[in-house]
């Protein structure tokens, strides 16, 4: 509630866990309403997909045994933009 004299909520997320492993997350479908700069709204999840907090080339298959599956990168070289977005790659389970 910025109007009540409180600072807006800001969420920060590290790219790695304390032991150095990369973060992973379920791939979520979300976007802001058309023609607005408003808050993104979540619509669901992409099954058998995950986001990884690092930049991988398209068609990368180096993640071979996470959650019992081999994985295939479907996005390419997302390095993020300084202070705006974080790096990340969308992977889909194969096999």
JSON list of C-alpha atoms in Angstrom, two decimals:
[
{"chain": "A", "resi": 1, "resn": "UNK", "atom": "CA", "xyz": [0.00, 0.00, 0.00]},
{"chain": "A", "resi": 2, "resn": "UNK", "atom": "CA", "xyz": [2.23, 2.75, -1.25]},
{"chain": "A", "resi": 3, "resn": "UNK", "atom": "CA", "xyz": [-0.45, 5.39, -0.67]},
{"chain": "A", "resi": 4, "resn": "UNK", "atom": "CA", "xyz": [-0.47, 4.70, 3.08]},
{"chain": "A", "resi": 5, "resn": "UNK", "atom": "CA", "xyz": [3.13, 5.79, 3.53]},
{"chain": "A", "resi": 6, "resn": "UNK", "atom": "CA", "xyz": [4.51, 2.28, 3.03]},
{"chain": "A", "resi": 7, "resn": "UNK", "atom": "CA", "xyz": [7.04, 1.40, 0.36]},
{"chain": "A", "resi": 8, "resn": "UNK", "atom": "CA", "xyz": [5.74, -0.83, -2.44]},
{"chain": "A", "resi": 9, "resn": "UNK", "atom": "CA", "xyz": [6.44, -4.53, -1.96]},
{"chain": "A", "resi": 10, "resn": "UNK", "atom": "CA", "xyz": [9.56, -5.62, -3.81]},
{"chain": "A", "resi": 11, "resn": "UNK", "atom": "CA", "xyz": [10.39, -9.28, -4.16]},
{"chain": "A", "resi": 12, "resn": "UNK", "atom": "CA", "xyz": [13.94, -10.38, -4.80]},
{"chain": "A", "resi": 13, "resn": "UNK", "atom": "CA", "xyz": [15.10, -13.85, -5.62]},
{"chain": "A", "resi": 14, "resn": "UNK", "atom": "CA", "xyz": [18.64, -15.10, -5.82]},
{"chain": "A", "resi": 15, "resn": "UNK", "atom": "CA", "xyz": [19.76, -17.08, -8.83]},
{"chain": "A", "resi": 16, "resn": "UNK", "atom": "CA", "xyz": [21.26, -19.88, -6.73]},
{"chain": "A", "resi": 17, "resn": "UNK", "atom": "CA", "xyz": [20.65, -21.65, -3.45]},
{"chain": "A", "resi": 18, "resn": "UNK", "atom": "CA", "xyz": [23.21, -21.21, -0.67]},
{"chain": "A", "resi": 19, "resn": "UNK", "atom": "CA", "xyz": [25.02, -24.39, -1.81]},
{"chain": "A", "resi": 20, "resn": "UNK", "atom": "CA", "xyz": [25.52, -23.02, -5.35]},
{"chain": "A", "resi": 21, "resn": "UNK", "atom": "CA", "xyz": [22.85, -25.05, -7.13]},
{"chain": "A", "resi": 22, "resn": "UNK", "atom": "CA", "xyz": [20.65, -23.24, -9.66]},
{"chain": "A", "resi": 23, "resn": "UNK", "atom": "CA", "xyz": [17.04, -22.42, -8.80]},
{"chain": "A", "resi": 24, "resn": "UNK", "atom": "CA", "xyz": [14.28, -24.21, -10.66]},
{"chain": "A", "resi": 25, "resn": "UNK", "atom": "CA", "xyz": [10.58, -23.42, -10.76]},
{"chain": "A", "resi": 26, "resn": "UNK", "atom": "CA", "xyz": [7.43, -24.67, -12.40]},
{"chain": "A", "resi": 27, "resn": "UNK", "atom": "CA", "xyz": [6.80, -22.90, -15.70]},
{"chain": "A", "resi": 28, "resn": "UNK", "atom": "CA", "xyz": [3.86, -20.56, -15.10]},
{"chain": "A", "resi": 29, "resn": "UNK", "atom": "CA", "xyz": [1.73, -18.79, -17.71]},
{"chain": "A", "resi": 30, "resn": "UNK", "atom": "CA", "xyz": [1.20, -15.16, -16.71]},
{"chain": "A", "resi": 31, "resn": "UNK", "atom": "CA", "xyz": [0.79, -11.85, -18.50]},
{"chain": "A", "resi": 32, "resn": "UNK", "atom": "CA", "xyz": [-0.49, -8.34, -17.87]},
{"chain": "A", "resi": 33, "resn": "UNK", "atom": "CA", "xyz": [-3.89, -7.29, -19.20]},
{"chain": "A", "resi": 34, "resn": "UNK", "atom": "CA", "xyz": [-3.80, -6.02, -22.78]},
{"chain": "A", "resi": 35, "resn": "UNK", "atom": "CA", "xyz": [-2.91, -2.36, -23.31]},
{"chain": "A", "resi": 36, "resn": "UNK", "atom": "CA", "xyz": [-1.87, -1.80, -19.70]},
{"chain": "A", "resi": 37, "resn": "UNK", "atom": "CA", "xyz": [1.30, -1.70, -17.68]},
{"chain": "A", "resi": 38, "resn": "UNK", "atom": "CA", "xyz": [-0.54, -3.51, -14.90]},
{"chain": "A", "resi": 39, "resn": "UNK", "atom": "CA", "xyz": [0.32, -6.44, -12.73]},
{"chain": "A", "resi": 40, "resn": "UNK", "atom": "CA", "xyz": [0.72, -9.83, -14.41]},
{"chain": "A", "resi": 41, "resn": "UNK", "atom": "CA", "xyz": [-2.05, -12.30, -13.80]},
{"chain": "A", "resi": 42, "resn": "UNK", "atom": "CA", "xyz": [-1.40, -16.03, -13.53]},
{"chain": "A", "resi": 43, "resn": "UNK", "atom": "CA", "xyz": [-3.39, -18.40, -15.72]},
{"chain": "A", "resi": 44, "resn": "UNK", "atom": "CA", "xyz": [-1.80, -21.77, -14.95]},
{"chain": "A", "resi": 45, "resn": "UNK", "atom": "CA", "xyz": [1.26, -23.92, -15.39]},
{"chain": "A", "resi": 46, "resn": "UNK", "atom": "CA", "xyz": [2.92, -25.58, -18.38]},
{"chain": "A", "resi": 47, "resn": "UNK", "atom": "CA", "xyz": [3.07, -29.26, -17.48]},
{"chain": "A", "resi": 48, "resn": "UNK", "atom": "CA", "xyz": [6.39, -31.13, -17.82]},
{"chain": "A", "resi": 49, "resn": "UNK", "atom": "CA", "xyz": [8.28, -27.84, -18.04]},
{"chain": "A", "resi": 50, "resn": "UNK", "atom": "CA", "xyz": [10.54, -25.93, -15.66]},
{"chain": "A", "resi": 51, "resn": "UNK", "atom": "CA", "xyz": [12.37, -22.64, -15.58]},
{"chain": "A", "resi": 52, "resn": "UNK", "atom": "CA", "xyz": [16.06, -22.65, -14.61]},
{"chain": "A", "resi": 53, "resn": "UNK", "atom": "CA", "xyz": [17.78, -19.50, -13.34]},
{"chain": "A", "resi": 54, "resn": "UNK", "atom": "CA", "xyz": [20.63, -19.57, -15.87]},
{"chain": "A", "resi": 55, "resn": "UNK", "atom": "CA", "xyz": [21.15, -18.93, -19.56]},
{"chain": "A", "resi": 56, "resn": "UNK", "atom": "CA", "xyz": [21.38, -22.04, -21.76]},
{"chain": "A", "resi": 57, "resn": "UNK", "atom": "CA", "xyz": [21.49, -22.24, -25.58]},
{"chain": "A", "resi": 58, "resn": "UNK", "atom": "CA", "xyz": [18.42, -23.54, -27.42]},
{"chain": "A", "resi": 59, "resn": "UNK", "atom": "CA", "xyz": [18.32, -27.32, -27.80]},
{"chain": "A", "resi": 60, "resn": "UNK", "atom": "CA", "xyz": [20.65, -27.77, -24.82]},
{"chain": "A", "resi": 61, "resn": "UNK", "atom": "CA", "xyz": [20.29, -31.22, -23.23]},
{"chain": "A", "resi": 62, "resn": "UNK", "atom": "CA", "xyz": [22.91, -30.99, -20.47]},
{"chain": "A", "resi": 63, "resn": "UNK", "atom": "CA", "xyz": [20.33, -31.44, -17.68]},
{"chain": "A", "resi": 64, "resn": "UNK", "atom": "CA", "xyz": [20.04, -35.19, -17.95]},
{"chain": "A", "resi": 65, "resn": "UNK", "atom": "CA", "xyz": [18.52, -36.50, -14.74]},
{"chain": "A", "resi": 66, "resn": "UNK", "atom": "CA", "xyz": [16.60, -33.82, -12.83]},
{"chain": "A", "resi": 67, "resn": "UNK", "atom": "CA", "xyz": [13.40, -35.24, -11.33]},
{"chain": "A", "resi": 68, "resn": "UNK", "atom": "CA", "xyz": [14.01, -38.54, -13.14]},
{"chain": "A", "resi": 69, "resn": "UNK", "atom": "CA", "xyz": [13.82, -37.04, -16.67]},
{"chain": "A", "resi": 70, "resn": "UNK", "atom": "CA", "xyz": [16.18, -35.73, -19.32]},
{"chain": "A", "resi": 71, "resn": "UNK", "atom": "CA", "xyz": [15.41, -32.09, -20.25]},
{"chain": "A", "resi": 72, "resn": "UNK", "atom": "CA", "xyz": [15.53, -30.06, -23.48]},
{"chain": "A", "resi": 73, "resn": "UNK", "atom": "CA", "xyz": [15.97, -26.25, -23.59]},
{"chain": "A", "resi": 74, "resn": "UNK", "atom": "CA", "xyz": [13.29, -24.52, -25.67]},
{"chain": "A", "resi": 75, "resn": "UNK", "atom": "CA", "xyz": [14.39, -20.90, -25.18]},
{"chain": "A", "resi": 76, "resn": "UNK", "atom": "CA", "xyz": [17.80, -19.54, -26.14]},
{"chain": "A", "resi": 77, "resn": "UNK", "atom": "CA", "xyz": [20.45, -17.50, -24.33]},
{"chain": "A", "resi": 78, "resn": "UNK", "atom": "CA", "xyz": [18.16, -15.44, -22.08]},
{"chain": "A", "resi": 79, "resn": "UNK", "atom": "CA", "xyz": [20.83, -13.51, -20.18]},
{"chain": "A", "resi": 80, "resn": "UNK", "atom": "CA", "xyz": [18.41, -11.09, -18.55]},
{"chain": "A", "resi": 81, "resn": "UNK", "atom": "CA", "xyz": [18.85, -7.34, -18.32]},
{"chain": "A", "resi": 82, "resn": "UNK", "atom": "CA", "xyz": [20.75, -5.71, -15.47]},
{"chain": "A", "resi": 83, "resn": "UNK", "atom": "CA", "xyz": [18.42, -4.80, -12.58]},
{"chain": "A", "resi": 84, "resn": "UNK", "atom": "CA", "xyz": [15.32, -5.55, -14.68]},
{"chain": "A", "resi": 85, "resn": "UNK", "atom": "CA", "xyz": [15.08, -9.27, -15.39]},
{"chain": "A", "resi": 86, "resn": "UNK", "atom": "CA", "xyz": [17.03, -12.31, -14.31]},
{"chain": "A", "resi": 87, "resn": "UNK", "atom": "CA", "xyz": [18.57, -14.87, -16.65]},
{"chain": "A", "resi": 88, "resn": "UNK", "atom": "CA", "xyz": [16.52, -17.97, -17.25]},
{"chain": "A", "resi": 89, "resn": "UNK", "atom": "CA", "xyz": [15.77, -20.85, -19.60]},
{"chain": "A", "resi": 90, "resn": "UNK", "atom": "CA", "xyz": [12.60, -22.83, -20.20]},
{"chain": "A", "resi": 91, "resn": "UNK", "atom": "CA", "xyz": [13.13, -26.60, -20.30]},
{"chain": "A", "resi": 92, "resn": "UNK", "atom": "CA", "xyz": [10.68, -29.35, -21.26]},
{"chain": "A", "resi": 93, "resn": "UNK", "atom": "CA", "xyz": [10.94, -32.95, -19.99]},
{"chain": "A", "resi": 94, "resn": "UNK", "atom": "CA", "xyz": [11.67, -35.53, -22.67]},
{"chain": "A", "resi": 95, "resn": "UNK", "atom": "CA", "xyz": [11.62, -39.28, -22.57]}
]
